[in-house]
């Protein structure tokens, strides 16, 4: 069964888009969003500036794709690595330390999430859906823990899911403002407060 031929030199293949997104991620992390240029990103990806613009209209669209890809990868990693509540805090600690190696990307994520709070922002629907999905899936997992008596009795899974995302995002914002702040310890403490009933 033959493969369909690409239409011209700038056909929108998934592989080429992935190369551009990787190049953009590296450029944003090294140069910051403001100083990163589309020409630099195109050069890193091994294509022309015009070729890049065939795949992505502007730098904002590229940033949104970089962050969406990171979200997707981390969600898949979480599903693979966290099979029980006692694995959640260690996984989150590892994830936060990974984010801290690229503080510019963490800063850009925070800035884009805030900007996307406007209904007319191009990334508004993505962020709204991302948070809704995250809350729903986290709450679904907590229902099992509640049934086993592992979730605080005075806390619903839905409320715990909202609190979890607020704490995780808020801690990362605090760290961007003060990079000497320990946020791995507090997120571990928070998970223990939600789930660990052994010492109560």
PDB file of C-alpha atoms in Angstrom:
ATOM      1  CA  UNK A   1       0.000   0.000   0.000  1.00  0.00           C
ATOM      2  CA  UNK A   2       1.729   3.158  -1.195  1.00  0.00           C
ATOM      3  CA  UNK A   3       2.066   6.307   0.888  1.00  0.00           C
ATOM      4  CA  UNK A   4       0.417   9.475  -0.306  1.00  0.00           C
ATOM      5  CA  UNK A   5       2.935  11.965  -1.661  1.00  0.00           C
ATOM      6  CA  UNK A   6       3.443  15.218   0.202  1.00  0.00           C
ATOM      7  CA  UNK A   7       2.015  18.239  -1.552  1.00  0.00           C
ATOM      8  CA  UNK A   8       5.054  20.416  -2.233  1.00  0.00           C
ATOM      9  CA  UNK A   9       8.100  21.094  -0.055  1.00  0.00           C
ATOM     10  CA  UNK A  10       6.109  22.462   2.895  1.00  0.00           C
ATOM     11  CA  UNK A  11       3.466  19.768   3.309  1.00  0.00           C
ATOM     12  CA  UNK A  12       2.118  19.722   6.870  1.00  0.00           C
ATOM     13  CA  UNK A  13       3.519  16.409   7.971  1.00  0.00           C
ATOM     14  CA  UNK A  14       3.365  15.491  11.664  1.00  0.00           C
ATOM     15  CA  UNK A  15       7.096  14.771  11.652  1.00  0.00           C
ATOM     16  CA  UNK A  16       7.990  18.203  10.307  1.00  0.00           C
ATOM     17  CA  UNK A  17       5.670  19.945  12.758  1.00  0.00           C
ATOM     18  CA  UNK A  18       7.246  17.958  15.597  1.00  0.00           C
ATOM     19  CA  UNK A  19      10.713  19.117  14.492  1.00  0.00           C
ATOM     20  CA  UNK A  20       9.560  22.735  14.508  1.00  0.00           C
ATOM     21  CA  UNK A  21       7.977  22.391  17.947  1.00  0.00           C
ATOM     22  CA  UNK A  22      11.183  20.875  19.361  1.00  0.00           C
ATOM     23  CA  UNK A  23      13.216  23.701  17.841  1.00  0.00           C
ATOM     24  CA  UNK A  24      10.822  26.289  19.265  1.00  0.00           C
ATOM     25  CA  UNK A  25      10.965  24.716  22.725  1.00  0.00           C
ATOM     26  CA  UNK A  26      14.769  24.864  22.694  1.00  0.00           C
ATOM     27  CA  UNK A  27      14.820  28.435  21.406  1.00  0.00           C
ATOM     28  CA  UNK A  28      12.273  29.640  23.979  1.00  0.00           C
ATOM     29  CA  UNK A  29      14.162  27.916  26.797  1.00  0.00           C
ATOM     30  CA  UNK A  30      17.527  29.361  25.746  1.00  0.00           C
ATOM     31  CA  UNK A  31      16.560  32.856  24.597  1.00  0.00           C
ATOM     32  CA  UNK A  32      13.249  33.589  26.292  1.00  0.00           C
ATOM     33  CA  UNK A  33      10.037  34.095  24.375  1.00  0.00           C
ATOM     34  CA  UNK A  34      10.593  37.776  23.580  1.00  0.00           C
ATOM     35  CA  UNK A  35      14.081  37.247  22.122  1.00  0.00           C
ATOM     36  CA  UNK A  36      13.393  33.983  20.339  1.00  0.00           C
ATOM     37  CA  UNK A  37      12.919  34.613  16.634  1.00  0.00           C
ATOM     38  CA  UNK A  38      11.024  32.628  14.034  1.00  0.00           C
ATOM     39  CA  UNK A  39      14.134  32.715  11.844  1.00  0.00           C
ATOM     40  CA  UNK A  40      16.209  31.103  14.614  1.00  0.00           C
ATOM     41  CA  UNK A  41      13.532  28.471  15.163  1.00  0.00           C
ATOM     42  CA  UNK A  42      13.375  27.746  11.429  1.00  0.00           C
ATOM     43  CA  UNK A  43      17.170  27.390  11.267  1.00  0.00           C
ATOM     44  CA  UNK A  44      17.160  24.971  14.205  1.00  0.00           C
ATOM     45  CA  UNK A  45      14.445  22.934  12.489  1.00  0.00           C
ATOM     46  CA  UNK A  46      16.385  22.878   9.207  1.00  0.00           C
ATOM     47  CA  UNK A  47      13.765  24.725   7.149  1.00  0.00           C
ATOM     48  CA  UNK A  48      13.283  28.200   5.718  1.00  0.00           C
ATOM     49  CA  UNK A  49      11.404  30.994   7.455  1.00  0.00           C
ATOM     50  CA  UNK A  50       8.686  30.704   4.802  1.00  0.00           C
ATOM     51  CA  UNK A  51       8.514  26.966   5.422  1.00  0.00           C
ATOM     52  CA  UNK A  52       7.952  27.527   9.133  1.00  0.00           C
ATOM     53  CA  UNK A  53       5.151  30.007   8.414  1.00  0.00           C
ATOM     54  CA  UNK A  54       3.434  27.357   6.315  1.00  0.00           C
ATOM     55  CA  UNK A  55       3.058  25.254   9.480  1.00  0.00           C
ATOM     56  CA  UNK A  56       2.584  27.950  12.136  1.00  0.00           C
ATOM     57  CA  UNK A  57       1.200  31.442  11.583  1.00  0.00           C
ATOM     58  CA  UNK A  58       3.120  33.188  14.349  1.00  0.00           C
ATOM     59  CA  UNK A  59       5.180  32.796  17.514  1.00  0.00           C
ATOM     60  CA  UNK A  60       2.104  32.754  19.769  1.00  0.00           C
ATOM     61  CA  UNK A  61       0.743  29.720  17.946  1.00  0.00           C
ATOM     62  CA  UNK A  62       4.114  28.003  18.288  1.00  0.00           C
ATOM     63  CA  UNK A  63       4.290  28.711  22.013  1.00  0.00           C
ATOM     64  CA  UNK A  64       0.825  27.273  22.548  1.00  0.00           C
ATOM     65  CA  UNK A  65       1.856  24.123  20.664  1.00  0.00           C
ATOM     66  CA  UNK A  66       5.085  23.777  22.674  1.00  0.00           C
ATOM     67  CA  UNK A  67       3.184  23.967  25.945  1.00  0.00           C
ATOM     68  CA  UNK A  68       0.380  21.684  24.736  1.00  0.00           C
ATOM     69  CA  UNK A  69       2.942  19.058  23.722  1.00  0.00           C
ATOM     70  CA  UNK A  70       4.617  19.304  27.122  1.00  0.00           C
ATOM     71  CA  UNK A  71       1.232  18.880  28.805  1.00  0.00           C
ATOM     72  CA  UNK A  72       0.444  15.796  26.740  1.00  0.00           C
ATOM     73  CA  UNK A  73       3.813  14.164  27.399  1.00  0.00           C
ATOM     74  CA  UNK A  74       3.600  14.806  31.133  1.00  0.00           C
ATOM     75  CA  UNK A  75       0.056  13.480  31.341  1.00  0.00           C
ATOM     76  CA  UNK A  76       1.113  10.241  29.634  1.00  0.00           C
ATOM     77  CA  UNK A  77       4.131   9.953  31.946  1.00  0.00           C
ATOM     78  CA  UNK A  78       1.887  10.451  34.955  1.00  0.00           C
ATOM     79  CA  UNK A  79      -0.504   7.717  33.836  1.00  0.00           C
ATOM     80  CA  UNK A  80       2.431   5.351  33.341  1.00  0.00           C
ATOM     81  CA  UNK A  81       4.277   6.134  36.583  1.00  0.00           C
ATOM     82  CA  UNK A  82       1.527   6.793  39.138  1.00  0.00           C
ATOM     83  CA  UNK A  83      -0.360   3.588  39.858  1.00  0.00           C
ATOM     84  CA  UNK A  84      -1.105   4.258  43.544  1.00  0.00           C
ATOM     85  CA  UNK A  85      -1.480   7.317  45.820  1.00  0.00           C
ATOM     86  CA  UNK A  86       1.917   6.813  47.454  1.00  0.00           C
ATOM     87  CA  UNK A  87       3.556   7.300  44.046  1.00  0.00           C
ATOM     88  CA  UNK A  88       1.922  10.692  43.426  1.00  0.00           C
ATOM     89  CA  UNK A  89       4.104  12.916  45.618  1.00  0.00           C
ATOM     90  CA  UNK A  90       7.423  11.440  44.379  1.00  0.00           C
ATOM     91  CA  UNK A  91       6.261  11.796  40.766  1.00  0.00           C
ATOM     92  CA  UNK A  92       5.212  15.423  41.286  1.00  0.00           C
ATOM     93  CA  UNK A  93       8.525  16.196  42.980  1.00  0.00           C
ATOM     94  CA  UNK A  94      10.385  14.761  39.990  1.00  0.00           C
ATOM     95  CA  UNK A  95       8.149  16.689  37.594  1.00  0.00           C
ATOM     96  CA  UNK A  96       8.682  19.993  39.413  1.00  0.00           C
ATOM     97  CA  UNK A  97      12.454  19.503  39.467  1.00  0.00           C
ATOM     98  CA  UNK A  98      12.307  18.833  35.718  1.00  0.00           C
ATOM     99  CA  UNK A  99      10.346  22.073  35.176  1.00  0.00           C
ATOM    100  CA  UNK A 100      12.882  23.987  37.266  1.00  0.00           C
ATOM    101  CA  UNK A 101      15.599  23.062  34.775  1.00  0.00           C
ATOM    102  CA  UNK A 102      13.760  25.243  32.219  1.00  0.00           C
ATOM    103  CA  UNK A 103      12.417  28.170  34.251  1.00  0.00           C
ATOM    104  CA  UNK A 104      11.709  30.217  31.132  1.00  0.00           C
ATOM    105  CA  UNK A 105       9.206  27.621  29.921  1.00  0.00           C
ATOM    106  CA  UNK A 106       7.574  27.587  33.358  1.00  0.00           C
ATOM    107  CA  UNK A 107       7.312  31.390  33.228  1.00  0.00           C
ATOM    108  CA  UNK A 108       5.883  31.327  29.710  1.00  0.00           C
ATOM    109  CA  UNK A 109       3.273  28.738  30.715  1.00  0.00           C
ATOM    110  CA  UNK A 110       2.128  30.923  33.615  1.00  0.00           C
ATOM    111  CA  UNK A 111       1.978  34.024  31.423  1.00  0.00           C
ATOM    112  CA  UNK A 112       0.066  32.268  28.652  1.00  0.00           C
ATOM    113  CA  UNK A 113      -2.402  30.700  31.097  1.00  0.00           C
ATOM    114  CA  UNK A 114      -3.149  34.137  32.556  1.00  0.00           C
ATOM    115  CA  UNK A 115      -3.522  35.755  29.124  1.00  0.00           C
ATOM    116  CA  UNK A 116      -5.793  32.908  28.000  1.00  0.00           C
ATOM    117  CA  UNK A 117      -8.267  33.786  30.739  1.00  0.00           C
ATOM    118  CA  UNK A 118      -9.701  36.295  28.253  1.00  0.00           C
ATOM    119  CA  UNK A 119     -12.506  34.618  26.259  1.00  0.00           C
ATOM    120  CA  UNK A 120     -11.209  36.089  22.993  1.00  0.00           C
ATOM    121  CA  UNK A 121      -7.669  34.745  23.456  1.00  0.00           C
ATOM    122  CA  UNK A 122      -6.685  32.057  20.886  1.00  0.00           C
ATOM    123  CA  UNK A 123      -5.616  29.668  23.671  1.00  0.00           C
ATOM    124  CA  UNK A 124      -8.697  30.246  25.874  1.00  0.00           C
ATOM    125  CA  UNK A 125     -10.536  27.100  24.800  1.00  0.00           C
ATOM    126  CA  UNK A 126      -7.413  24.962  25.167  1.00  0.00           C
ATOM    127  CA  UNK A 127      -6.704  26.080  28.738  1.00  0.00           C
ATOM    128  CA  UNK A 128     -10.350  25.881  29.809  1.00  0.00           C
ATOM    129  CA  UNK A 129     -10.603  22.330  28.441  1.00  0.00           C
ATOM    130  CA  UNK A 130      -7.193  21.395  29.920  1.00  0.00           C
ATOM    131  CA  UNK A 131      -8.208  22.422  33.430  1.00  0.00           C
ATOM    132  CA  UNK A 132     -11.643  20.828  33.140  1.00  0.00           C
ATOM    133  CA  UNK A 133     -10.108  17.545  31.947  1.00  0.00           C
ATOM    134  CA  UNK A 134      -7.432  17.619  34.641  1.00  0.00           C
ATOM    135  CA  UNK A 135      -9.952  18.241  37.420  1.00  0.00           C
ATOM    136  CA  UNK A 136     -12.289  15.529  36.131  1.00  0.00           C
ATOM    137  CA  UNK A 137      -9.597  12.876  35.762  1.00  0.00           C
ATOM    138  CA  UNK A 138      -7.976  13.663  39.101  1.00  0.00           C
ATOM    139  CA  UNK A 139     -11.365  13.552  40.835  1.00  0.00           C
ATOM    140  CA  UNK A 140     -12.151  10.192  39.199  1.00  0.00           C
ATOM    141  CA  UNK A 141      -8.949   8.763  40.639  1.00  0.00           C
ATOM    142  CA  UNK A 142      -9.746  10.169  44.060  1.00  0.00           C
ATOM    143  CA  UNK A 143     -13.167   8.512  44.123  1.00  0.00           C
ATOM    144  CA  UNK A 144     -11.370   5.172  44.404  1.00  0.00           C
ATOM    145  CA  UNK A 145      -9.254   6.502  47.267  1.00  0.00           C
ATOM    146  CA  UNK A 146     -12.330   7.872  49.011  1.00  0.00           C
ATOM    147  CA  UNK A 147     -13.993   4.463  48.772  1.00  0.00           C
ATOM    148  CA  UNK A 148     -10.935   2.925  50.469  1.00  0.00           C
ATOM    149  CA  UNK A 149     -10.949   5.564  53.187  1.00  0.00           C
ATOM    150  CA  UNK A 150      -7.711   7.147  51.963  1.00  0.00           C
ATOM    151  CA  UNK A 151      -9.126  10.578  51.145  1.00  0.00           C
ATOM    152  CA  UNK A 152      -9.932  13.001  53.953  1.00  0.00           C
ATOM    153  CA  UNK A 153     -13.480  12.268  55.057  1.00  0.00           C
ATOM    154  CA  UNK A 154     -14.452  15.942  55.039  1.00  0.00           C
ATOM    155  CA  UNK A 155     -13.247  16.557  51.479  1.00  0.00           C
ATOM    156  CA  UNK A 156     -14.994  15.599  48.248  1.00  0.00           C
ATOM    157  CA  UNK A 157     -12.905  14.294  45.319  1.00  0.00           C
ATOM    158  CA  UNK A 158     -14.119  17.219  43.193  1.00  0.00           C
ATOM    159  CA  UNK A 159     -13.023  19.800  45.752  1.00  0.00           C
ATOM    160  CA  UNK A 160      -9.702  18.021  46.252  1.00  0.00           C
ATOM    161  CA  UNK A 161      -9.088  18.129  42.489  1.00  0.00           C
ATOM    162  CA  UNK A 162      -9.688  21.894  42.362  1.00  0.00           C
ATOM    163  CA  UNK A 163      -7.414  22.440  45.373  1.00  0.00           C
ATOM    164  CA  UNK A 164      -4.718  20.219  43.899  1.00  0.00           C
ATOM    165  CA  UNK A 165      -4.450  22.219  40.679  1.00  0.00           C
ATOM    166  CA  UNK A 166      -4.551  25.517  42.563  1.00  0.00           C
ATOM    167  CA  UNK A 167      -1.719  24.468  44.878  1.00  0.00           C
ATOM    168  CA  UNK A 168       0.438  22.987  42.103  1.00  0.00           C
ATOM    169  CA  UNK A 169       0.100  26.047  39.866  1.00  0.00           C
ATOM    170  CA  UNK A 170       0.414  28.502  42.734  1.00  0.00           C
ATOM    171  CA  UNK A 171       3.616  26.909  44.002  1.00  0.00           C
ATOM    172  CA  UNK A 172       5.172  27.090  40.552  1.00  0.00           C
ATOM    173  CA  UNK A 173       4.269  30.782  40.296  1.00  0.00           C
ATOM    174  CA  UNK A 174       5.882  31.424  43.674  1.00  0.00           C
ATOM    175  CA  UNK A 175       9.027  29.606  42.547  1.00  0.00           C
ATOM    176  CA  UNK A 176       9.281  31.663  39.352  1.00  0.00           C
ATOM    177  CA  UNK A 177       9.246  34.765  41.576  1.00  0.00           C
ATOM    178  CA  UNK A 178      11.737  33.315  44.089  1.00  0.00           C
ATOM    179  CA  UNK A 179      13.857  30.487  42.739  1.00  0.00           C
ATOM    180  CA  UNK A 180      15.411  29.792  46.160  1.00  0.00           C
ATOM    181  CA  UNK A 181      11.994  28.684  47.433  1.00  0.00           C
ATOM    182  CA  UNK A 182      11.499  24.977  48.100  1.00  0.00           C
ATOM    183  CA  UNK A 183       8.235  23.902  46.481  1.00  0.00           C
ATOM    184  CA  UNK A 184       8.880  20.158  46.273  1.00  0.00           C
ATOM    185  CA  UNK A 185       8.450  19.752  50.029  1.00  0.00           C
ATOM    186  CA  UNK A 186       5.170  21.699  50.173  1.00  0.00           C
ATOM    187  CA  UNK A 187       3.574  19.789  47.283  1.00  0.00           C
ATOM    188  CA  UNK A 188       4.505  16.520  49.015  1.00  0.00           C
ATOM    189  CA  UNK A 189       2.992  17.833  52.253  1.00  0.00           C
ATOM    190  CA  UNK A 190      -0.178  18.824  50.449  1.00  0.00           C
ATOM    191  CA  UNK A 191      -0.615  15.399  48.850  1.00  0.00           C
ATOM    192  CA  UNK A 192      -0.098  13.816  52.284  1.00  0.00           C
ATOM    193  CA  UNK A 193      -2.760  16.108  53.760  1.00  0.00           C
ATOM    194  CA  UNK A 194      -5.188  15.007  51.057  1.00  0.00           C
ATOM    195  CA  UNK A 195      -4.513  11.313  51.043  1.00  0.00           C
ATOM    196  CA  UNK A 196      -2.565  10.009  54.025  1.00  0.00           C
ATOM    197  CA  UNK A 197      -4.973   9.009  56.759  1.00  0.00           C
ATOM    198  CA  UNK A 198      -2.636   6.651  58.598  1.00  0.00           C
ATOM    199  CA  UNK A 199      -1.521   9.157  61.212  1.00  0.00           C
ATOM    200  CA  UNK A 200      -4.955  10.668  61.909  1.00  0.00           C
TER     201      UNK A 200
END
